[in-house]
Amino acid sequence: MKKFMFSAFALLLMVSVSACRETTEEKAEDAMESAADDMGDAMDDAGDAVEEAAEDTGDAIEEGAQEVEDEVEGNDDNM
């Protein structure tokens, strides 16, 4: 009877340890997937910011070129 009880307790211990290990592995995998998703989102946001900055720079260059052209042609409103 003692051997049966020890065997049953050993089996329960192994099952509980393996169940905990599996849960920990799943949590680690979920955390890694979440981190990868967050990094992807951050990269998308950074790309959008760079694109917007490039557009703003292009607009500023066009505006500056127009002001120079107006100045050369004598159509400058600032005088």
Tab-separated table of N, CA and C in Angstrom, residues 1-44:
chain	number	residue	atom	x	y	z
A	1	MET	N	0.814	-1.191	0.000
A	1	MET	CA	0.000	0.000	0.000
A	1	MET	C	0.858	1.256	0.000
A	2	LYS	N	1.968	1.228	0.775
A	2	LYS	CA	2.834	2.393	0.818
A	2	LYS	C	3.449	2.650	-0.553
A	3	LYS	N	3.845	1.565	-1.227
A	3	LYS	CA	4.444	1.727	-2.553
A	3	LYS	C	3.430	2.336	-3.528
A	4	PHE	N	2.200	1.912	-3.423
A	4	PHE	CA	1.159	2.452	-4.290
A	4	PHE	C	0.962	3.944	-4.016
A	5	MET	N	0.930	4.347	-2.760
A	5	MET	CA	0.747	5.750	-2.391
A	5	MET	C	1.939	6.585	-2.869
A	6	PHE	N	3.155	6.096	-2.678
A	6	PHE	CA	4.333	6.821	-3.136
A	6	PHE	C	4.329	6.956	-4.664
A	7	SER	N	3.926	5.894	-5.329
A	7	SER	CA	3.864	5.927	-6.789
A	7	SER	C	2.807	6.943	-7.250
A	8	ALA	N	1.679	6.959	-6.591
A	8	ALA	CA	0.617	7.894	-6.946
A	8	ALA	C	1.064	9.331	-6.705
A	9	PHE	N	1.714	9.577	-5.571
A	9	PHE	CA	2.214	10.926	-5.280
A	9	PHE	C	3.290	11.340	-6.283
A	10	ALA	N	4.166	10.408	-6.641
A	10	ALA	CA	5.205	10.708	-7.627
A	10	ALA	C	4.585	11.042	-8.976
A	11	LEU	N	3.576	10.296	-9.367
A	11	LEU	CA	2.889	10.546	-10.628
A	11	LEU	C	2.206	11.917	-10.599
A	12	LEU	N	1.520	12.225	-9.503
A	12	LEU	CA	0.880	13.537	-9.369
A	12	LEU	C	1.898	14.667	-9.418
A	13	LEU	N	3.035	14.470	-8.774
A	13	LEU	CA	4.085	15.480	-8.774
A	13	LEU	C	4.599	15.714	-10.186
A	14	MET	N	4.847	14.641	-10.939
A	14	MET	CA	5.344	14.782	-12.307
A	14	MET	C	4.318	15.472	-13.197
A	15	VAL	N	3.052	15.126	-13.031
A	15	VAL	CA	2.005	15.744	-13.839
A	15	VAL	C	1.895	17.234	-13.513
A	16	SER	N	1.944	17.573	-12.238
A	16	SER	CA	1.823	18.978	-11.859
A	16	SER	C	3.032	19.785	-12.316
A	17	VAL	N	4.215	19.218	-12.241
A	17	VAL	CA	5.418	19.914	-12.691
A	17	VAL	C	5.373	20.105	-14.204
A	18	SER	N	4.992	19.078	-14.927
A	18	SER	CA	4.933	19.220	-16.383
A	18	SER	C	3.849	20.200	-16.791
A	19	ALA	N	2.751	20.246	-16.065
A	19	ALA	CA	1.688	21.198	-16.366
A	19	ALA	C	2.169	22.625	-16.126
A	20	CYS	N	2.908	22.850	-15.065
A	20	CYS	CA	3.441	24.181	-14.781
A	20	CYS	C	4.465	24.579	-15.834
A	21	ARG	N	5.306	23.652	-16.226
A	21	ARG	CA	6.326	23.944	-17.218
A	21	ARG	C	5.673	24.319	-18.543
A	22	GLU	N	4.650	23.613	-18.918
A	22	GLU	CA	3.946	23.894	-20.167
A	22	GLU	C	3.296	25.272	-20.104
A	23	THR	N	2.722	25.600	-19.001
A	23	THR	CA	2.101	26.910	-18.835
A	23	THR	C	3.149	28.009	-18.930
A	24	THR	N	4.285	27.804	-18.304
A	24	THR	CA	5.360	28.789	-18.349
A	24	THR	C	5.860	28.962	-19.775
A	25	GLU	N	6.010	27.866	-20.496
A	25	GLU	CA	6.451	27.947	-21.885
A	25	GLU	C	5.439	28.708	-22.728
A	26	GLU	N	4.154	28.441	-22.496
A	26	GLU	CA	3.114	29.152	-23.238
A	26	GLU	C	3.140	30.644	-22.918
A	27	LYS	N	3.337	30.980	-21.646
A	27	LYS	CA	3.395	32.384	-21.261
A	27	LYS	C	4.604	33.063	-21.898
A	28	ALA	N	5.735	32.383	-21.915
A	28	ALA	CA	6.928	32.954	-22.533
A	28	ALA	C	6.707	33.158	-24.025
A	29	GLU	N	6.083	32.190	-24.665
A	29	GLU	CA	5.798	32.316	-26.098
A	29	GLU	C	4.847	33.474	-26.355
A	30	ASP	N	3.814	33.592	-25.531
A	30	ASP	CA	2.863	34.697	-25.683
A	30	ASP	C	3.553	36.044	-25.475
A	31	ALA	N	4.450	36.104	-24.490
A	31	ALA	CA	5.166	37.349	-24.229
A	31	ALA	C	6.059	37.717	-25.412
A	32	MET	N	6.715	36.724	-26.005
A	32	MET	CA	7.573	36.987	-27.157
A	32	MET	C	6.741	37.458	-28.352
A	33	GLU	N	5.601	36.836	-28.573
A	33	GLU	CA	4.726	37.256	-29.674
A	33	GLU	C	4.212	38.678	-29.451
A	34	SER	N	3.869	38.986	-28.219
A	34	SER	CA	3.391	40.320	-27.893
A	34	SER	C	4.491	41.360	-28.117
A	35	ALA	N	5.707	41.021	-27.692
A	35	ALA	CA	6.831	41.937	-27.894
A	35	ALA	C	7.091	42.147	-29.385
A	36	ALA	N	6.994	41.079	-30.167
A	36	ALA	CA	7.200	41.197	-31.614
A	36	ALA	C	6.114	42.071	-32.236
A	37	ASP	N	4.877	41.905	-31.800
A	37	ASP	CA	3.786	42.735	-32.303
A	37	ASP	C	4.004	44.206	-31.936
A	38	ASP	N	4.413	44.440	-30.682
A	38	ASP	CA	4.669	45.810	-30.236
A	38	ASP	C	5.795	46.450	-31.047
A	39	MET	N	6.848	45.672	-31.318
A	39	MET	CA	7.964	46.196	-32.085
A	39	MET	C	7.523	46.512	-33.516
A	40	GLY	N	6.702	45.658	-34.089
A	40	GLY	CA	6.181	45.910	-35.434
A	40	GLY	C	5.345	47.173	-35.478
A	41	ASP	N	4.506	47.361	-34.466
A	41	ASP	CA	3.687	48.570	-34.397
A	41	ASP	C	4.560	49.813	-34.263
A	42	ALA	N	5.598	49.723	-33.433
A	42	ALA	CA	6.504	50.856	-33.243
A	42	ALA	C	7.236	51.182	-34.542
A	43	MET	N	7.631	50.154	-35.276
A	43	MET	CA	8.311	50.388	-36.551
A	43	MET	C	7.364	51.036	-37.561
A	44	ASP	N	6.111	50.618	-37.574
A	44	ASP	CA	5.120	51.239	-38.453
A	44	ASP	C	4.933	52.717	-38.103
